Every structure is written in C-alpha cells, then in structure tokens.
C-alpha cells in the first residue's frame, strides 16, 4: 500500500492539471495549438437549427465540445469551444450550428497528431465580399484576431472561408467576385506574413439573388496556389432556402477536414533539422518540429520532398 501512494498522488496531480487546462473558461491553451480562422458570412457563422430567429439548441455528436478544441472569443480570450461558435462575434443575428466544430472534431479524429485546435470565429452574416476589403472593419478585425491567436505559441494552419450569398443579388458584384476573392487572399497572406497560407473556400449552395451560378463559377475558378474549393451545392437547406441545415453543416465540416488533410498536411519521420528534408523553402508554408514527428504543410507541390 505505501508503495502505491506516490502513484496515487501523481494521478491526482495529473487530473488537477487537466482540470486547470481544460476548464470551462481557461485563460491559456498549450503553446503548440493549431489555429484555423473561420470567416465569411452566415453559413460559416452557422444557422443550422435556426428557424424564425430561434435556435433549437440541438448539438449533434460531431459538433459537441472536445477538451482539445478551443475558440478565441470576442474579448480575445481562449475558452473551450462549443456551439454556437459565433454567438459573440455575429452577435446581431441568431446563431446555430456551423461547420467549425465538426471540422475540428474530424481533424482530431483523423489526425492523431493534431493535438490542440484553436478556432478563430470571424464570420458576420449578410456581408458581401466588398465588406471584407483591406482597410474595412471586417478585414481589420480578422487580421487582429488572427495575429492575437498566435500569441504565446502555436501557429495559423489555415483559413476556412464560406461567403458569397450576398454577392448574388447584384450582377456587378457577381461579375467582380473572382478577382476580389483572389485579392483578399493575397492581402491576408501579406498582412499575416504567411505567403502560402492554406485556404479552403466553399462554393455556394444557395444565394440571396439571381446570380448564384456566376458567383459559384468565380469561386470554382479561383486560380491561386494553396487554395482548395469545396462544393456545397446539393447540401440540404433550412426552410428559408438560404442556410444549411444542421446535418448539412456537419457534413460540410467533415468535407473541409478531409480536404485539408488531403491537400495540406504530410506526416514524416522526425529529422534532425528542416535542412535534412532538402525542401525548397519558398514552397513550404511551415515546418513544425515535435518530439515524434514533423508536419510539413505545402499546400500544393509535394514533389519537392522527393
């Protein structure tokens, strides 16, 4: 019995550390957090389960809280993530289920080395892409929140973007969507000092006007390295015929995770230094060295490794 006491006290200490780290309102999260920015308009903020400005409160298993998933709240503080993710960000609207939690849970499930995920909600409902131009309030807030998310360690691993429904109302907006989106990506990569920032955008499933196909064509035609487009067309919509249902948001979250892991992350045995890979540094977005593995995020050209 006396020989078991040290183990018992060690167990208590471990449990206490977990409680402090993953409590309901933690003040900090581990240094090695993997940050994903969630931006766009209402379907990114999440309207799953919202009918007549009322959220039904139903959270599917795939979107439930996870002790490894945190979110940066409106006060720029980390806390355990839970739905609705955008409740204090898109605060003028009723928020429900979005793709963010399902995305993060799927990433952790499929990638055993993912570790802690930090989500940075930035989406605002009813905003067309002109509202996201450099110099505007939404762009400024996105950059500020993204920069704040890496304080204390960790790094930005990607931008998940779902927007464009508002740009389907006026033809000139739909016609200009493509170059505005490409300019937005270039500006963000420059201002975040991350020239190969991985971007996953969602091609529209719906719209507010007559020019849905024009915007979709622009989204599917974005021609920049490190940009992947996931098509949401055909996913079931709420009664308003504009917003994805809860089930659709869960499915979209899984699609986004699958796309990220397929296109942006490679797992390699640990090496003594980045130079040992003989990788073209201009192609690689980031090298993350851990005791057990190295993760190389390239975004497009994997041939540089071999």
PDB file of N, CA, C and O in Angstrom, residues 187-256:
ATOM      1  N   UNK A 187      -3.921  39.703 -49.971  1.00  0.00           N
ATOM      2  CA  UNK A 187      -3.758  40.686 -48.899  1.00  0.00           C
ATOM      3  C   UNK A 187      -3.568  40.010 -47.544  1.00  0.00           C
ATOM      4  O   UNK A 187      -2.713  40.409 -46.748  1.00  0.00           O
ATOM      5  N   UNK A 188      -4.366  38.992 -47.279  1.00  0.00           N
ATOM      6  CA  UNK A 188      -4.252  38.295 -45.996  1.00  0.00           C
ATOM      7  C   UNK A 188      -2.896  37.609 -45.868  1.00  0.00           C
ATOM      8  O   UNK A 188      -2.257  37.660 -44.804  1.00  0.00           O
ATOM      9  N   UNK A 189      -2.444  36.989 -46.936  1.00  0.00           N
ATOM     10  CA  UNK A 189      -1.146  36.324 -46.882  1.00  0.00           C
ATOM     11  C   UNK A 189      -0.024  37.318 -46.621  1.00  0.00           C
ATOM     12  O   UNK A 189       0.922  37.022 -45.888  1.00  0.00           O
ATOM     13  N   UNK A 190      -0.148  38.497 -47.189  1.00  0.00           N
ATOM     14  CA  UNK A 190       0.870  39.522 -46.968  1.00  0.00           C
ATOM     15  C   UNK A 190       0.794  40.072 -45.543  1.00  0.00           C
ATOM     16  O   UNK A 190       1.808  40.163 -44.846  1.00  0.00           O
ATOM     17  N   UNK A 191      -0.406  40.436 -45.106  1.00  0.00           N
ATOM     18  CA  UNK A 191      -0.550  41.083 -43.807  1.00  0.00           C
ATOM     19  C   UNK A 191      -0.315  40.127 -42.643  1.00  0.00           C
ATOM     20  O   UNK A 191       0.045  40.563 -41.540  1.00  0.00           O
ATOM     21  N   UNK A 192      -0.510  38.825 -42.880  1.00  0.00           N
ATOM     22  CA  UNK A 192      -0.229  37.836 -41.840  1.00  0.00           C
ATOM     23  C   UNK A 192       1.183  37.270 -41.962  1.00  0.00           C
ATOM     24  O   UNK A 192       1.570  36.390 -41.191  1.00  0.00           O
ATOM     25  N   UNK A 193       1.935  37.799 -42.937  1.00  0.00           N
ATOM     26  CA  UNK A 193       3.300  37.339 -43.166  1.00  0.00           C
ATOM     27  C   UNK A 193       3.348  35.833 -43.367  1.00  0.00           C
ATOM     28  O   UNK A 193       4.202  35.129 -42.818  1.00  0.00           O
ATOM     29  N   UNK A 194       2.415  35.335 -44.158  1.00  0.00           N
ATOM     30  CA  UNK A 194       2.276  33.899 -44.400  1.00  0.00           C
ATOM     31  C   UNK A 194       1.948  33.725 -45.890  1.00  0.00           C
ATOM     32  O   UNK A 194       0.807  33.528 -46.262  1.00  0.00           O
ATOM     33  N   UNK A 195       2.953  33.821 -46.767  1.00  0.00           N
ATOM     34  CA  UNK A 195       2.700  33.856 -48.213  1.00  0.00           C
ATOM     35  C   UNK A 195       2.073  32.602 -48.790  1.00  0.00           C
ATOM     36  O   UNK A 195       1.575  32.642 -49.916  1.00  0.00           O
ATOM     37  N   UNK A 196       2.103  31.489 -48.048  1.00  0.00           N
ATOM     38  CA  UNK A 196       1.466  30.270 -48.555  1.00  0.00           C
ATOM     39  C   UNK A 196       0.351  29.815 -47.625  1.00  0.00           C
ATOM     40  O   UNK A 196       0.079  28.619 -47.504  1.00  0.00           O
ATOM     41  N   UNK A 197      -0.309  30.754 -46.975  1.00  0.00           N
ATOM     42  CA  UNK A 197      -1.427  30.434 -46.091  1.00  0.00           C
ATOM     43  C   UNK A 197      -2.412  29.501 -46.789  1.00  0.00           C
ATOM     44  O   UNK A 197      -2.989  29.851 -47.817  1.00  0.00           O
ATOM     45  N   UNK A 198      -2.643  28.299 -46.273  1.00  0.00           N
ATOM     46  CA  UNK A 198      -3.634  27.405 -46.882  1.00  0.00           C
ATOM     47  C   UNK A 198      -5.040  27.986 -46.754  1.00  0.00           C
ATOM     48  O   UNK A 198      -5.420  28.476 -45.683  1.00  0.00           O
ATOM     49  N   UNK A 199      -5.793  27.931 -47.837  1.00  0.00           N
ATOM     50  CA  UNK A 199      -7.157  28.459 -47.847  1.00  0.00           C
ATOM     51  C   UNK A 199      -8.094  27.384 -48.390  1.00  0.00           C
ATOM     52  O   UNK A 199      -7.843  26.812 -49.456  1.00  0.00           O
ATOM     53  N   UNK A 200      -9.155  27.119 -47.646  1.00  0.00           N
ATOM     54  CA  UNK A 200     -10.232  26.267 -48.143  1.00  0.00           C
ATOM     55  C   UNK A 200     -11.481  27.125 -48.217  1.00  0.00           C
ATOM     56  O   UNK A 200     -11.950  27.637 -47.202  1.00  0.00           O
ATOM     57  N   UNK A 201     -11.988  27.327 -49.425  1.00  0.00           N
ATOM     58  CA  UNK A 201     -13.209  28.096 -49.581  1.00  0.00           C
ATOM     59  C   UNK A 201     -14.341  27.154 -49.983  1.00  0.00           C
ATOM     60  O   UNK A 201     -14.110  26.077 -50.534  1.00  0.00           O
ATOM     61  N   UNK A 202     -15.557  27.580 -49.694  1.00  0.00           N
ATOM     62  CA  UNK A 202     -16.750  26.789 -50.013  1.00  0.00           C
ATOM     63  C   UNK A 202     -17.490  27.443 -51.162  1.00  0.00           C
ATOM     64  O   UNK A 202     -17.791  28.642 -51.115  1.00  0.00           O
ATOM     65  N   UNK A 203     -17.768  26.665 -52.215  1.00  0.00           N
ATOM     66  CA  UNK A 203     -18.602  27.149 -53.312  1.00  0.00           C
ATOM     67  C   UNK A 203     -20.061  27.077 -52.875  1.00  0.00           C
ATOM     68  O   UNK A 203     -20.503  26.101 -52.258  1.00  0.00           O
ATOM     69  N   UNK A 204     -20.807  28.108 -53.196  1.00  0.00           N
ATOM     70  CA  UNK A 204     -22.152  28.306 -52.669  1.00  0.00           C
ATOM     71  C   UNK A 204     -23.101  27.133 -52.893  1.00  0.00           C
ATOM     72  O   UNK A 204     -23.096  26.481 -53.937  1.00  0.00           O
ATOM     73  N   UNK A 205     -23.962  26.941 -51.880  1.00  0.00           N
ATOM     74  CA  UNK A 205     -25.088  26.014 -52.012  1.00  0.00           C
ATOM     75  C   UNK A 205     -26.374  26.784 -52.272  1.00  0.00           C
ATOM     76  O   UNK A 205     -27.377  26.212 -52.679  1.00  0.00           O
ATOM     77  N   UNK A 206     -26.338  28.113 -52.026  1.00  0.00           N
ATOM     78  CA  UNK A 206     -27.540  28.934 -52.134  1.00  0.00           C
ATOM     79  C   UNK A 206     -27.126  30.388 -52.314  1.00  0.00           C
ATOM     80  O   UNK A 206     -25.929  30.700 -52.353  1.00  0.00           O
ATOM     81  N   UNK A 207     -28.108  31.267 -52.405  1.00  0.00           N
ATOM     82  CA  UNK A 207     -27.796  32.676 -52.552  1.00  0.00           C
ATOM     83  C   UNK A 207     -29.008  33.534 -52.290  1.00  0.00           C
ATOM     84  O   UNK A 207     -30.135  33.027 -52.177  1.00  0.00           O
ATOM     85  N   UNK A 208     -28.784  34.845 -52.201  1.00  0.00           N
ATOM     86  CA  UNK A 208     -29.863  35.782 -51.923  1.00  0.00           C
ATOM     87  C   UNK A 208     -30.456  36.371 -53.194  1.00  0.00           C
ATOM     88  O   UNK A 208     -31.471  37.089 -53.127  1.00  0.00           O
ATOM     89  N   UNK A 209     -29.830  36.118 -54.339  1.00  0.00           N
ATOM     90  CA  UNK A 209     -30.298  36.727 -55.583  1.00  0.00           C
ATOM     91  C   UNK A 209     -30.269  35.770 -56.761  1.00  0.00           C
ATOM     92  O   UNK A 209     -30.223  34.538 -56.598  1.00  0.00           O
ATOM     93  N   UNK A 210     -30.245  36.363 -57.965  1.00  0.00           N
ATOM     94  CA  UNK A 210     -30.365  35.584 -59.197  1.00  0.00           C
ATOM     95  C   UNK A 210     -29.025  35.117 -59.751  1.00  0.00           C
ATOM     96  O   UNK A 210     -29.011  34.334 -60.709  1.00  0.00           O
ATOM     97  N   UNK A 211     -27.926  35.552 -59.176  1.00  0.00           N
ATOM     98  CA  UNK A 211     -26.632  35.318 -59.817  1.00  0.00           C
ATOM     99  C   UNK A 211     -25.767  34.306 -59.047  1.00  0.00           C
ATOM    100  O   UNK A 211     -24.558  34.447 -58.945  1.00  0.00           O
ATOM    101  N   UNK A 212     -26.429  33.288 -58.530  1.00  0.00           N
ATOM    102  CA  UNK A 212     -25.723  32.257 -57.763  1.00  0.00           C
ATOM    103  C   UNK A 212     -24.675  31.563 -58.622  1.00  0.00           C
ATOM    104  O   UNK A 212     -23.527  31.372 -58.194  1.00  0.00           O
ATOM    105  N   UNK A 213     -25.045  31.196 -59.833  1.00  0.00           N
ATOM    106  CA  UNK A 213     -24.122  30.438 -60.681  1.00  0.00           C
ATOM    107  C   UNK A 213     -22.917  31.284 -61.084  1.00  0.00           C
ATOM    108  O   UNK A 213     -21.816  30.752 -61.252  1.00  0.00           O
ATOM    109  N   UNK A 214     -23.113  32.593 -61.241  1.00  0.00           N
ATOM    110  CA  UNK A 214     -21.972  33.462 -61.569  1.00  0.00           C
ATOM    111  C   UNK A 214     -20.960  33.491 -60.426  1.00  0.00           C
ATOM    112  O   UNK A 214     -19.746  33.431 -60.647  1.00  0.00           O
ATOM    113  N   UNK A 215     -21.460  33.581 -59.206  1.00  0.00           N
ATOM    114  CA  UNK A 215     -20.555  33.585 -58.055  1.00  0.00           C
ATOM    115  C   UNK A 215     -19.896  32.219 -57.895  1.00  0.00           C
ATOM    116  O   UNK A 215     -18.691  32.127 -57.633  1.00  0.00           O
ATOM    117  N   UNK A 216     -20.660  31.163 -58.067  1.00  0.00           N
ATOM    118  CA  UNK A 216     -20.099  29.814 -57.971  1.00  0.00           C
ATOM    119  C   UNK A 216     -18.993  29.609 -59.019  1.00  0.00           C
ATOM    120  O   UNK A 216     -17.946  29.023 -58.727  1.00  0.00           O
ATOM    121  N   UNK A 217     -19.246  30.084 -60.227  1.00  0.00           N
ATOM    122  CA  UNK A 217     -18.240  29.957 -61.284  1.00  0.00           C
ATOM    123  C   UNK A 217     -16.954  30.687 -60.896  1.00  0.00           C
ATOM    124  O   UNK A 217     -15.845  30.185 -61.120  1.00  0.00           O
ATOM    125  N   UNK A 218     -17.107  31.860 -60.290  1.00  0.00           N
ATOM    126  CA  UNK A 218     -15.934  32.616 -59.846  1.00  0.00           C
ATOM    127  C   UNK A 218     -15.202  31.870 -58.740  1.00  0.00           C
ATOM    128  O   UNK A 218     -13.962  31.806 -58.724  1.00  0.00           O
ATOM    129  N   UNK A 219     -15.944  31.308 -57.803  1.00  0.00           N
ATOM    130  CA  UNK A 219     -15.318  30.572 -56.700  1.00  0.00           C
ATOM    131  C   UNK A 219     -14.576  29.345 -57.207  1.00  0.00           C
ATOM    132  O   UNK A 219     -13.441  29.074 -56.795  1.00  0.00           O
ATOM    133  N   UNK A 220     -15.202  28.611 -58.070  1.00  0.00           N
ATOM    134  CA  UNK A 220     -14.577  27.398 -58.609  1.00  0.00           C
ATOM    135  C   UNK A 220     -13.406  27.728 -59.532  1.00  0.00           C
ATOM    136  O   UNK A 220     -12.562  26.875 -59.803  1.00  0.00           O
ATOM    137  N   UNK A 221     -13.351  28.987 -59.991  1.00  0.00           N
ATOM    138  CA  UNK A 221     -12.290  29.389 -60.911  1.00  0.00           C
ATOM    139  C   UNK A 221     -11.120  30.106 -60.261  1.00  0.00           C
ATOM    140  O   UNK A 221     -10.196  30.527 -60.967  1.00  0.00           O
ATOM    141  N   UNK A 222     -11.148  30.277 -58.934  1.00  0.00           N
ATOM    142  CA  UNK A 222     -10.019  30.919 -58.259  1.00  0.00           C
ATOM    143  C   UNK A 222      -8.748  30.143 -58.542  1.00  0.00           C
ATOM    144  O   UNK A 222      -8.671  28.937 -58.312  1.00  0.00           O
ATOM    145  N   UNK A 223      -7.752  30.842 -59.063  1.00  0.00           N
ATOM    146  CA  UNK A 223      -6.530  30.175 -59.528  1.00  0.00           C
ATOM    147  C   UNK A 223      -5.323  30.701 -58.763  1.00  0.00           C
ATOM    148  O   UNK A 223      -4.537  31.487 -59.277  1.00  0.00           O
ATOM    149  N   UNK A 224      -5.194  30.272 -57.527  1.00  0.00           N
ATOM    150  CA  UNK A 224      -4.049  30.627 -56.698  1.00  0.00           C
ATOM    151  C   UNK A 224      -3.493  29.358 -56.059  1.00  0.00           C
ATOM    152  O   UNK A 224      -4.267  28.471 -55.668  1.00  0.00           O
ATOM    153  N   UNK A 225      -2.177  29.254 -55.931  1.00  0.00           N
ATOM    154  CA  UNK A 225      -1.608  28.100 -55.234  1.00  0.00           C
ATOM    155  C   UNK A 225      -2.104  28.029 -53.798  1.00  0.00           C
ATOM    156  O   UNK A 225      -2.305  29.055 -53.148  1.00  0.00           O
ATOM    157  N   UNK A 226      -2.311  26.826 -53.303  1.00  0.00           N
ATOM    158  CA  UNK A 226      -2.691  26.652 -51.913  1.00  0.00           C
ATOM    159  C   UNK A 226      -4.118  27.011 -51.604  1.00  0.00           C
ATOM    160  O   UNK A 226      -4.457  27.243 -50.437  1.00  0.00           O
ATOM    161  N   UNK A 227      -4.984  27.077 -52.635  1.00  0.00           N
ATOM    162  CA  UNK A 227      -6.403  27.365 -52.423  1.00  0.00           C
ATOM    163  C   UNK A 227      -7.211  26.167 -52.919  1.00  0.00           C
ATOM    164  O   UNK A 227      -7.095  25.765 -54.082  1.00  0.00           O
ATOM    165  N   UNK A 228      -8.004  25.590 -52.041  1.00  0.00           N
ATOM    166  CA  UNK A 228      -8.851  24.448 -52.362  1.00  0.00           C
ATOM    167  C   UNK A 228     -10.306  24.882 -52.240  1.00  0.00           C
ATOM    168  O   UNK A 228     -10.670  25.606 -51.304  1.00  0.00           O
ATOM    169  N   UNK A 229     -11.152  24.452 -53.168  1.00  0.00           N
ATOM    170  CA  UNK A 229     -12.570  24.790 -53.137  1.00  0.00           C
ATOM    171  C   UNK A 229     -13.412  23.544 -52.912  1.00  0.00           C
ATOM    172  O   UNK A 229     -13.266  22.558 -53.624  1.00  0.00           O
ATOM    173  N   UNK A 230     -14.276  23.599 -51.910  1.00  0.00           N
ATOM    174  CA  UNK A 230     -15.209  22.522 -51.598  1.00  0.00           C
ATOM    175  C   UNK A 230     -16.595  22.953 -52.063  1.00  0.00           C
ATOM    176  O   UNK A 230     -17.055  24.048 -51.714  1.00  0.00           O
ATOM    177  N   UNK A 231     -17.265  22.119 -52.824  1.00  0.00           N
ATOM    178  CA  UNK A 231     -18.568  22.476 -53.387  1.00  0.00           C
ATOM    179  C   UNK A 231     -19.687  22.040 -52.450  1.00  0.00           C
ATOM    180  O   UNK A 231     -19.850  20.862 -52.164  1.00  0.00           O
ATOM    181  N   UNK A 232     -20.473  23.017 -51.980  1.00  0.00           N
ATOM    182  CA  UNK A 232     -21.591  22.721 -51.077  1.00  0.00           C
ATOM    183  C   UNK A 232     -22.909  22.526 -51.820  1.00  0.00           C
ATOM    184  O   UNK A 232     -23.938  22.252 -51.185  1.00  0.00           O
ATOM    185  N   UNK A 233     -22.880  22.647 -53.140  1.00  0.00           N
ATOM    186  CA  UNK A 233     -24.117  22.537 -53.907  1.00  0.00           C
ATOM    187  C   UNK A 233     -24.765  21.172 -53.677  1.00  0.00           C
ATOM    188  O   UNK A 233     -24.100  20.141 -53.731  1.00  0.00           O
ATOM    189  N   UNK A 234     -26.052  21.197 -53.420  1.00  0.00           N
ATOM    190  CA  UNK A 234     -26.783  19.965 -53.195  1.00  0.00           C
ATOM    191  C   UNK A 234     -26.987  19.618 -51.735  1.00  0.00           C
ATOM    192  O   UNK A 234     -27.809  18.754 -51.411  1.00  0.00           O
ATOM    193  N   UNK A 235     -26.256  20.282 -50.822  1.00  0.00           N
ATOM    194  CA  UNK A 235     -26.478  20.030 -49.404  1.00  0.00           C
ATOM    195  C   UNK A 235     -27.844  20.600 -49.005  1.00  0.00           C
ATOM    196  O   UNK A 235     -28.190  21.713 -49.394  1.00  0.00           O
ATOM    197  N   UNK A 236     -28.622  19.853 -48.245  1.00  0.00           N
ATOM    198  CA  UNK A 236     -29.969  20.309 -47.859  1.00  0.00           C
ATOM    199  C   UNK A 236     -29.953  21.637 -47.108  1.00  0.00           C
ATOM    200  O   UNK A 236     -29.047  21.913 -46.318  1.00  0.00           O
ATOM    201  N   UNK A 237     -30.997  22.446 -47.357  1.00  0.00           N
ATOM    202  CA  UNK A 237     -31.109  23.781 -46.776  1.00  0.00           C
ATOM    203  C   UNK A 237     -32.262  23.842 -45.772  1.00  0.00           C
ATOM    204  O   UNK A 237     -33.182  23.009 -45.795  1.00  0.00           O
ATOM    205  N   UNK A 238     -32.192  24.847 -44.896  1.00  0.00           N
ATOM    206  CA  UNK A 238     -33.301  25.107 -43.983  1.00  0.00           C
ATOM    207  C   UNK A 238     -34.514  25.597 -44.782  1.00  0.00           C
ATOM    208  O   UNK A 238     -34.449  25.793 -45.996  1.00  0.00           O
ATOM    209  N   UNK A 239     -35.600  25.857 -44.091  1.00  0.00           N
ATOM    210  CA  UNK A 239     -36.837  26.280 -44.753  1.00  0.00           C
ATOM    211  C   UNK A 239     -36.673  27.590 -45.506  1.00  0.00           C
ATOM    212  O   UNK A 239     -37.426  27.862 -46.453  1.00  0.00           O
ATOM    213  N   UNK A 240     -35.711  28.402 -45.096  1.00  0.00           N
ATOM    214  CA  UNK A 240     -35.511  29.690 -45.768  1.00  0.00           C
ATOM    215  C   UNK A 240     -34.820  29.549 -47.119  1.00  0.00           C
ATOM    216  O   UNK A 240     -34.644  30.525 -47.849  1.00  0.00           O
ATOM    217  N   UNK A 241     -34.398  28.333 -47.466  1.00  0.00           N
ATOM    218  CA  UNK A 241     -33.731  28.031 -48.748  1.00  0.00           C
ATOM    219  C   UNK A 241     -32.425  28.799 -48.924  1.00  0.00           C
ATOM    220  O   UNK A 241     -31.935  28.966 -50.046  1.00  0.00           O
ATOM    221  N   UNK A 242     -31.874  29.270 -47.825  1.00  0.00           N
ATOM    222  CA  UNK A 242     -30.624  30.019 -47.876  1.00  0.00           C
ATOM    223  C   UNK A 242     -29.544  29.395 -47.000  1.00  0.00           C
ATOM    224  O   UNK A 242     -28.376  29.337 -47.396  1.00  0.00           O
ATOM    225  N   UNK A 243     -29.917  28.894 -45.850  1.00  0.00           N
ATOM    226  CA  UNK A 243     -28.939  28.401 -44.879  1.00  0.00           C
ATOM    227  C   UNK A 243     -28.928  26.876 -44.790  1.00  0.00           C
ATOM    228  O   UNK A 243     -29.969  26.226 -44.905  1.00  0.00           O
ATOM    229  N   UNK A 244     -27.746  26.337 -44.589  1.00  0.00           N
ATOM    230  CA  UNK A 244     -27.592  24.888 -44.464  1.00  0.00           C
ATOM    231  C   UNK A 244     -28.234  24.380 -43.176  1.00  0.00           C
ATOM    232  O   UNK A 244     -28.184  25.035 -42.141  1.00  0.00           O
ATOM    233  N   UNK A 245     -28.808  23.191 -43.264  1.00  0.00           N
ATOM    234  CA  UNK A 245     -29.359  22.546 -42.075  1.00  0.00           C
ATOM    235  C   UNK A 245     -28.222  22.089 -41.161  1.00  0.00           C
ATOM    236  O   UNK A 245     -27.050  22.090 -41.549  1.00  0.00           O
ATOM    237  N   UNK A 246     -28.588  21.689 -39.958  1.00  0.00           N
ATOM    238  CA  UNK A 246     -27.598  21.164 -39.020  1.00  0.00           C
ATOM    239  C   UNK A 246     -26.863  19.974 -39.630  1.00  0.00           C
ATOM    240  O   UNK A 246     -25.627  19.882 -39.565  1.00  0.00           O
ATOM    241  N   UNK A 247     -27.607  19.054 -40.225  1.00  0.00           N
ATOM    242  CA  UNK A 247     -26.987  17.872 -40.826  1.00  0.00           C
ATOM    243  C   UNK A 247     -26.038  18.252 -41.960  1.00  0.00           C
ATOM    244  O   UNK A 247     -24.962  17.660 -42.104  1.00  0.00           O
ATOM    245  N   UNK A 248     -26.417  19.261 -42.737  1.00  0.00           N
ATOM    246  CA  UNK A 248     -25.560  19.715 -43.835  1.00  0.00           C
ATOM    247  C   UNK A 248     -24.283  20.359 -43.298  1.00  0.00           C
ATOM    248  O   UNK A 248     -23.197  20.169 -43.861  1.00  0.00           O
ATOM    249  N   UNK A 249     -24.400  21.111 -42.226  1.00  0.00           N
ATOM    250  CA  UNK A 249     -23.221  21.752 -41.643  1.00  0.00           C
ATOM    251  C   UNK A 249     -22.239  20.704 -41.120  1.00  0.00           C
ATOM    252  O   UNK A 249     -21.012  20.854 -41.264  1.00  0.00           O
ATOM    253  N   UNK A 250     -22.758  19.651 -40.520  1.00  0.00           N
ATOM    254  CA  UNK A 250     -21.885  18.570 -40.040  1.00  0.00           C
ATOM    255  C   UNK A 250     -21.174  17.914 -41.212  1.00  0.00           C
ATOM    256  O   UNK A 250     -19.955  17.670 -41.177  1.00  0.00           O
ATOM    257  N   UNK A 251     -21.916  17.642 -42.267  1.00  0.00           N
ATOM    258  CA  UNK A 251     -21.314  17.020 -43.448  1.00  0.00           C
ATOM    259  C   UNK A 251     -20.265  17.929 -44.067  1.00  0.00           C
ATOM    260  O   UNK A 251     -19.181  17.481 -44.455  1.00  0.00           O
ATOM    261  N   UNK A 252     -20.566  19.235 -44.139  1.00  0.00           N
ATOM    262  CA  UNK A 252     -19.617  20.187 -44.703  1.00  0.00           C
ATOM    263  C   UNK A 252     -18.351  20.247 -43.845  1.00  0.00           C
ATOM    264  O   UNK A 252     -17.230  20.285 -44.384  1.00  0.00           O
ATOM    265  N   UNK A 253     -18.501  20.258 -42.535  1.00  0.00           N
ATOM    266  CA  UNK A 253     -17.338  20.275 -41.661  1.00  0.00           C
ATOM    267  C   UNK A 253     -16.418  19.097 -41.919  1.00  0.00           C
ATOM    268  O   UNK A 253     -15.186  19.240 -41.954  1.00  0.00           O
ATOM    269  N   UNK A 254     -16.995  17.924 -42.108  1.00  0.00           N
ATOM    270  CA  UNK A 254     -16.204  16.733 -42.406  1.00  0.00           C
ATOM    271  C   UNK A 254     -15.531  16.847 -43.773  1.00  0.00           C
ATOM    272  O   UNK A 254     -14.374  16.448 -43.941  1.00  0.00           O
ATOM    273  N   UNK A 255     -16.240  17.388 -44.749  1.00  0.00           N
ATOM    274  CA  UNK A 255     -15.664  17.589 -46.083  1.00  0.00           C
ATOM    275  C   UNK A 255     -14.465  18.531 -46.018  1.00  0.00           C
ATOM    276  O   UNK A 255     -13.443  18.311 -46.678  1.00  0.00           O
ATOM    277  N   UNK A 256     -14.586  19.588 -45.218  1.00  0.00           N
ATOM    278  CA  UNK A 256     -13.493  20.549 -45.087  1.00  0.00           C
ATOM    279  C   UNK A 256     -12.273  19.903 -44.431  1.00  0.00           C
ATOM    280  O   UNK A 256     -11.132  20.135 -44.853  1.00  0.00           O
TER     281      UNK A 256
END
